């Protein structure tokens, strides 16, 4: 049964997440998932996947179609390959365990980009990013940071458009997998649909910021946001 006293206030988290994703190309689930995990864990991950499917449609309709097609195709192939693993994680692991796993993967990805290796667009990196997103995107609706790190040196319009197309395809894969496994509920669908107006308002509010982010600022925003979000997800899971 849907608790509207919880679902409606959580729309504010979706507003903030849509604002961030519309600015830097990803981040809606990273912002919203910790709040959903705490206040309505039964809505994870299906409700967020509804919005993860819808926002990219809006972005692709209104933004330039500046998509890096080859990395996108390879990443989607990797995501499709490992989506069943994400479905198994949802069925077998607790929300807290999933949160720690996803947060740790995000932090390791940032560390690799900053200190260990220079992450650039390549077939291998796109495949690895897609595979990781197949697990984390299905289990926690958080799949953007990995491909965002691969694309971090690209121009902002290409980052946003490619990620939007990736989220669109990946969300469809995740929802189908969860439906087949019986892990997608009616309550999750209703909550996700309820959050759509909040998502649309967040997208509209981010308009002025989108125009002012150049390539250098976008890369810094991606790295900092991944770090903060990954750490917050892990800490919240360990303390909660």
mmCIF file of C-alpha atoms in Angstrom:
data_model
loop_
_atom_site.group_PDB
_atom_site.id
_atom_site.type_symbol
_atom_site.label_atom_id
_atom_site.label_comp_id
_atom_site.label_asym_id
_atom_site.label_seq_id
_atom_site.Cartn_x
_atom_site.Cartn_y
_atom_site.Cartn_z
ATOM 1 C CA UNK A 1 0.000 0.000 0.000
ATOM 2 C CA UNK A 2 1.327 3.413 -0.972
ATOM 3 C CA UNK A 3 2.008 5.820 1.927
ATOM 4 C CA UNK A 4 1.368 9.180 0.260
ATOM 5 C CA UNK A 5 2.537 11.023 3.368
ATOM 6 C CA UNK A 6 6.005 9.665 2.597
ATOM 7 C CA UNK A 7 5.881 9.536 -1.215
ATOM 8 C CA UNK A 8 4.914 13.172 -1.771
ATOM 9 C CA UNK A 9 7.661 14.733 0.422
ATOM 10 C CA UNK A 10 10.197 12.477 -1.306
ATOM 11 C CA UNK A 11 9.268 14.318 -4.495
ATOM 12 C CA UNK A 12 11.504 17.147 -3.233
ATOM 13 C CA UNK A 13 14.488 14.780 -3.418
ATOM 14 C CA UNK A 14 13.506 13.959 -7.001
ATOM 15 C CA UNK A 15 13.300 17.683 -7.771
ATOM 16 C CA UNK A 16 16.849 18.185 -6.453
ATOM 17 C CA UNK A 17 18.123 15.099 -8.267
ATOM 18 C CA UNK A 18 16.573 16.145 -11.577
ATOM 19 C CA UNK A 19 18.151 19.590 -11.165
ATOM 20 C CA UNK A 20 21.595 18.024 -10.712
ATOM 21 C CA UNK A 21 21.216 15.513 -13.552
ATOM 22 C CA UNK A 22 19.930 18.163 -15.940
ATOM 23 C CA UNK A 23 23.029 20.241 -15.154
ATOM 24 C CA UNK A 24 25.899 17.712 -15.192
ATOM 25 C CA UNK A 25 24.302 14.798 -17.060
ATOM 26 C CA UNK A 26 23.645 12.386 -14.190
ATOM 27 C CA UNK A 27 22.867 12.366 -10.489
ATOM 28 C CA UNK A 28 19.106 12.096 -10.040
ATOM 29 C CA UNK A 29 19.274 8.682 -8.411
ATOM 30 C CA UNK A 30 22.441 9.558 -6.485
ATOM 31 C CA UNK A 31 20.612 12.465 -4.847
ATOM 32 C CA UNK A 32 17.259 10.771 -4.347
ATOM 33 C CA UNK A 33 18.185 7.152 -3.590
ATOM 34 C CA UNK A 34 19.581 7.752 -0.074
ATOM 35 C CA UNK A 35 16.325 9.463 0.958
ATOM 36 C CA UNK A 36 14.186 6.728 -0.590
ATOM 37 C CA UNK A 37 16.318 4.054 1.092
ATOM 38 C CA UNK A 38 15.794 5.666 4.497
ATOM 39 C CA UNK A 39 12.105 6.634 4.296
ATOM 40 C CA UNK A 40 10.594 4.150 1.804
ATOM 41 C CA UNK A 41 12.985 1.250 1.135
ATOM 42 C CA UNK A 42 10.158 -0.845 -0.321
ATOM 43 C CA UNK A 43 10.043 1.565 -3.273
ATOM 44 C CA UNK A 44 13.632 0.742 -4.280
ATOM 45 C CA UNK A 45 14.662 0.463 -7.028
ATOM 46 C CA UNK A 46 11.522 0.396 -9.172
ATOM 47 C CA UNK A 47 10.109 3.828 -8.345
ATOM 48 C CA UNK A 48 13.400 5.546 -9.177
ATOM 49 C CA UNK A 49 13.689 3.581 -12.411
ATOM 50 C CA UNK A 50 10.390 5.113 -13.555
ATOM 51 C CA UNK A 51 11.905 8.584 -13.239
ATOM 52 C CA UNK A 52 15.249 7.338 -14.605
ATOM 53 C CA UNK A 53 13.371 6.380 -17.766
ATOM 54 C CA UNK A 54 11.335 9.574 -18.015
ATOM 55 C CA UNK A 55 13.927 12.338 -17.501
ATOM 56 C CA UNK A 56 16.191 11.149 -20.362
ATOM 57 C CA UNK A 57 13.213 11.335 -22.725
ATOM 58 C CA UNK A 58 12.736 14.999 -21.791
ATOM 59 C CA UNK A 59 16.469 15.675 -22.129
ATOM 60 C CA UNK A 60 16.765 14.039 -25.549
ATOM 61 C CA UNK A 61 13.719 15.878 -26.886
ATOM 62 C CA UNK A 62 14.917 19.321 -25.785
ATOM 63 C CA UNK A 63 18.731 19.041 -26.020
ATOM 64 C CA UNK A 64 21.095 18.725 -29.011
ATOM 65 C CA UNK A 65 21.484 15.112 -30.201
ATOM 66 C CA UNK A 66 25.258 15.208 -29.598
ATOM 67 C CA UNK A 67 25.611 11.509 -28.769
ATOM 68 C CA UNK A 68 28.844 9.466 -28.723
ATOM 69 C CA UNK A 69 27.249 6.507 -30.470
ATOM 70 C CA UNK A 70 30.049 3.915 -30.321
ATOM 71 C CA UNK A 71 30.730 4.235 -26.551
ATOM 72 C CA UNK A 72 26.970 4.319 -25.986
ATOM 73 C CA UNK A 73 26.386 1.076 -27.889
ATOM 74 C CA UNK A 74 29.240 -0.720 -26.142
ATOM 75 C CA UNK A 75 28.140 0.509 -22.716
ATOM 76 C CA UNK A 76 24.552 -0.609 -23.334
ATOM 77 C CA UNK A 77 25.854 -4.023 -24.422
ATOM 78 C CA UNK A 78 27.802 -4.322 -21.171
ATOM 79 C CA UNK A 79 24.773 -3.219 -19.185
ATOM 80 C CA UNK A 80 22.504 -5.749 -20.893
ATOM 81 C CA UNK A 81 25.015 -8.519 -20.188
ATOM 82 C CA UNK A 82 25.173 -7.861 -16.436
ATOM 83 C CA UNK A 83 21.605 -6.682 -15.768
ATOM 84 C CA UNK A 84 20.650 -10.220 -14.604
ATOM 85 C CA UNK A 85 23.351 -9.938 -11.944
ATOM 86 C CA UNK A 86 21.720 -6.706 -10.737
ATOM 87 C CA UNK A 87 18.351 -8.463 -10.575
ATOM 88 C CA UNK A 88 19.906 -11.235 -8.484
ATOM 89 C CA UNK A 89 21.413 -8.635 -6.144
ATOM 90 C CA UNK A 90 17.965 -7.090 -5.580
ATOM 91 C CA UNK A 91 16.511 -10.491 -4.752
ATOM 92 C CA UNK A 92 19.311 -11.682 -2.472
ATOM 93 C CA UNK A 93 20.882 -8.651 -0.744
ATOM 94 C CA UNK A 94 19.575 -6.107 1.759
ATOM 95 C CA UNK A 95 19.135 -2.440 0.850
ATOM 96 C CA UNK A 96 22.021 -1.534 3.175
ATOM 97 C CA UNK A 97 24.369 -4.023 1.543
ATOM 98 C CA UNK A 98 23.426 -2.791 -1.916
ATOM 99 C CA UNK A 99 24.041 0.821 -0.858
ATOM 100 C CA UNK A 100 27.521 0.024 0.480
ATOM 101 C CA UNK A 101 28.398 -1.884 -2.694
ATOM 102 C CA UNK A 102 27.254 0.884 -5.029
ATOM 103 C CA UNK A 103 28.845 3.682 -2.992
ATOM 104 C CA UNK A 104 32.157 1.839 -2.830
ATOM 105 C CA UNK A 105 32.150 1.257 -6.591
ATOM 106 C CA UNK A 106 31.516 4.953 -7.204
ATOM 107 C CA UNK A 107 34.404 5.988 -4.922
ATOM 108 C CA UNK A 108 36.763 3.463 -6.512
ATOM 109 C CA UNK A 109 35.855 4.805 -9.951
ATOM 110 C CA UNK A 110 36.654 8.379 -8.880
ATOM 111 C CA UNK A 111 39.936 7.317 -7.276
ATOM 112 C CA UNK A 112 40.956 5.494 -10.438
ATOM 113 C CA UNK A 113 40.201 8.572 -12.519
ATOM 114 C CA UNK A 114 42.036 11.045 -10.281
ATOM 115 C CA UNK A 115 45.030 9.143 -8.941
ATOM 116 C CA UNK A 116 45.588 5.831 -10.679
ATOM 117 C CA UNK A 117 44.739 6.094 -14.364
ATOM 118 C CA UNK A 118 43.552 8.715 -16.801
ATOM 119 C CA UNK A 119 40.073 7.521 -17.742
ATOM 120 C CA UNK A 120 39.284 8.327 -21.357
ATOM 121 C CA UNK A 121 36.719 7.174 -23.878
ATOM 122 C CA UNK A 122 37.635 3.715 -25.175
ATOM 123 C CA UNK A 123 35.809 0.511 -26.043
ATOM 124 C CA UNK A 124 37.166 -1.233 -22.941
ATOM 125 C CA UNK A 125 36.268 1.582 -20.557
ATOM 126 C CA UNK A 126 32.778 1.904 -22.039
ATOM 127 C CA UNK A 127 32.212 -1.849 -21.667
ATOM 128 C CA UNK A 128 33.389 -1.854 -18.036
ATOM 129 C CA UNK A 129 31.242 1.193 -17.226
ATOM 130 C CA UNK A 130 28.207 -0.425 -18.838
ATOM 131 C CA UNK A 131 28.756 -3.693 -16.992
ATOM 132 C CA UNK A 132 29.051 -1.970 -13.616
ATOM 133 C CA UNK A 133 25.924 0.037 -14.395
ATOM 134 C CA UNK A 134 24.109 -3.182 -15.253
ATOM 135 C CA UNK A 135 24.603 -4.273 -11.648
ATOM 136 C CA UNK A 136 24.312 -0.993 -9.743
ATOM 137 C CA UNK A 137 21.735 0.592 -12.049
ATOM 138 C CA UNK A 138 19.403 -2.361 -11.645
ATOM 139 C CA UNK A 139 20.030 -2.919 -7.940
ATOM 140 C CA UNK A 140 19.940 0.727 -6.810
ATOM 141 C CA UNK A 141 19.007 2.788 -9.895
ATOM 142 C CA UNK A 142 22.525 4.283 -9.765
ATOM 143 C CA UNK A 143 24.378 3.639 -13.010
ATOM 144 C CA UNK A 144 25.482 7.061 -14.225
ATOM 145 C CA UNK A 145 28.785 7.725 -12.423
ATOM 146 C CA UNK A 146 30.724 5.022 -14.244
ATOM 147 C CA UNK A 147 29.976 6.147 -17.796
ATOM 148 C CA UNK A 148 30.129 9.802 -16.683
ATOM 149 C CA UNK A 149 33.736 9.248 -15.595
ATOM 150 C CA UNK A 150 34.550 7.711 -18.979
ATOM 151 C CA UNK A 151 33.021 10.742 -20.734
ATOM 152 C CA UNK A 152 34.412 13.373 -18.338
ATOM 153 C CA UNK A 153 36.721 14.965 -20.931
ATOM 154 C CA UNK A 154 34.018 15.303 -23.595
ATOM 155 C CA UNK A 155 32.107 18.527 -24.249
ATOM 156 C CA UNK A 156 29.102 19.074 -21.932
ATOM 157 C CA UNK A 157 26.430 18.650 -24.592
ATOM 158 C CA UNK A 158 27.896 15.259 -25.570
ATOM 159 C CA UNK A 159 28.148 14.111 -21.952
ATOM 160 C CA UNK A 160 24.534 14.999 -21.212
ATOM 161 C CA UNK A 161 23.098 13.571 -24.433
ATOM 162 C CA UNK A 162 25.068 10.304 -24.305
ATOM 163 C CA UNK A 163 24.202 9.734 -20.649
ATOM 164 C CA UNK A 164 20.541 10.478 -21.328
ATOM 165 C CA UNK A 165 20.444 7.843 -24.084
ATOM 166 C CA UNK A 166 22.300 5.407 -21.822
ATOM 167 C CA UNK A 167 19.839 5.947 -18.971
ATOM 168 C CA UNK A 168 16.898 5.482 -21.321
ATOM 169 C CA UNK A 169 18.130 2.143 -22.657
ATOM 170 C CA UNK A 170 19.443 0.985 -19.292
ATOM 171 C CA UNK A 171 16.238 1.782 -17.426
ATOM 172 C CA UNK A 172 14.221 -0.259 -19.906
ATOM 173 C CA UNK A 173 16.583 -3.212 -19.407
ATOM 174 C CA UNK A 174 16.400 -2.887 -15.619
ATOM 175 C CA UNK A 175 12.597 -2.645 -15.462
ATOM 176 C CA UNK A 176 12.148 -5.632 -17.781
ATOM 177 C CA UNK A 177 14.575 -7.673 -15.682
ATOM 178 C CA UNK A 178 12.827 -6.754 -12.431
ATOM 179 C CA UNK A 179 9.395 -7.502 -13.919
ATOM 180 C CA UNK A 180 10.505 -10.949 -15.061
ATOM 181 C CA UNK A 181 11.909 -11.643 -11.584
ATOM 182 C CA UNK A 182 8.779 -10.322 -9.835
ATOM 183 C CA UNK A 183 10.725 -7.520 -8.125
ATOM 184 C CA UNK A 184 8.789 -4.559 -9.615
ATOM 185 C CA UNK A 185 5.612 -3.675 -7.696
ATOM 186 C CA UNK A 186 2.509 -1.605 -8.328
ATOM 187 C CA UNK A 187 3.394 0.656 -5.412
ATOM 188 C CA UNK A 188 6.767 1.390 -7.018
ATOM 189 C CA UNK A 189 5.065 2.275 -10.307
ATOM 190 C CA UNK A 190 2.562 4.603 -8.605
ATOM 191 C CA UNK A 191 5.266 6.377 -6.625
ATOM 192 C CA UNK A 192 7.440 6.816 -9.713
ATOM 193 C CA UNK A 193 4.551 8.329 -11.669
ATOM 194 C CA UNK A 194 3.779 10.650 -8.747
ATOM 195 C CA UNK A 195 7.347 11.960 -8.832
ATOM 196 C CA UNK A 196 7.259 12.884 -12.533
ATOM 197 C CA UNK A 197 6.002 16.478 -11.980
ATOM 198 C CA UNK A 198 8.795 17.071 -9.427
ATOM 199 C CA UNK A 199 11.293 15.749 -11.974
ATOM 200 C CA UNK A 200 9.963 18.056 -14.686
ATOM 201 C CA UNK A 201 10.263 21.090 -12.395
ATOM 202 C CA UNK A 202 13.853 20.159 -11.532
ATOM 203 C CA UNK A 203 14.728 19.923 -15.218
ATOM 204 C CA UNK A 204 13.218 23.335 -15.928
ATOM 205 C CA UNK A 205 14.966 24.973 -12.962
ATOM 206 C CA UNK A 206 18.375 23.765 -14.169
ATOM 207 C CA UNK A 207 18.110 25.576 -17.519
ATOM 208 C CA UNK A 208 20.288 28.612 -16.688
ATOM 209 C CA UNK A 209 23.058 26.461 -15.163
ATOM 210 C CA UNK A 210 23.262 24.174 -18.205
ATOM 211 C CA UNK A 211 24.290 27.100 -20.382
ATOM 212 C CA UNK A 212 27.177 28.139 -18.103
ATOM 213 C CA UNK A 213 29.005 24.817 -17.623
ATOM 214 C CA UNK A 214 32.069 24.485 -19.847
ATOM 215 C CA UNK A 215 34.113 21.272 -20.239
ATOM 216 C CA UNK A 216 36.519 21.950 -17.377
ATOM 217 C CA UNK A 217 33.814 22.914 -14.911
ATOM 218 C CA UNK A 218 31.715 19.938 -15.932
ATOM 219 C CA UNK A 219 34.596 17.501 -15.264
ATOM 220 C CA UNK A 220 35.194 18.996 -11.822
ATOM 221 C CA UNK A 221 31.473 18.856 -11.075
ATOM 222 C CA UNK A 222 31.337 15.200 -12.123
ATOM 223 C CA UNK A 223 34.311 14.208 -9.944
ATOM 224 C CA UNK A 224 33.229 16.168 -6.883
ATOM 225 C CA UNK A 225 29.637 15.051 -7.094
ATOM 226 C CA UNK A 226 30.613 11.398 -7.534
ATOM 227 C CA UNK A 227 32.870 11.642 -4.472
ATOM 228 C CA UNK A 228 30.310 13.295 -2.211
ATOM 229 C CA UNK A 229 27.477 11.052 -3.356
ATOM 230 C CA UNK A 230 29.473 7.831 -3.083
ATOM 231 C CA UNK A 231 30.696 8.693 0.423
ATOM 232 C CA UNK A 232 27.232 9.724 1.595
ATOM 233 C CA UNK A 233 25.634 6.515 0.338
ATOM 234 C CA UNK A 234 28.218 4.364 2.158
ATOM 235 C CA UNK A 235 28.081 6.353 5.411
ATOM 236 C CA UNK A 236 24.291 6.407 5.483
ATOM 237 C CA UNK A 237 24.126 2.657 4.963
ATOM 238 C CA UNK A 238 26.758 1.923 7.640
ATOM 239 C CA UNK A 239 25.200 4.295 10.192
ATOM 240 C CA UNK A 240 21.611 3.339 9.426
#
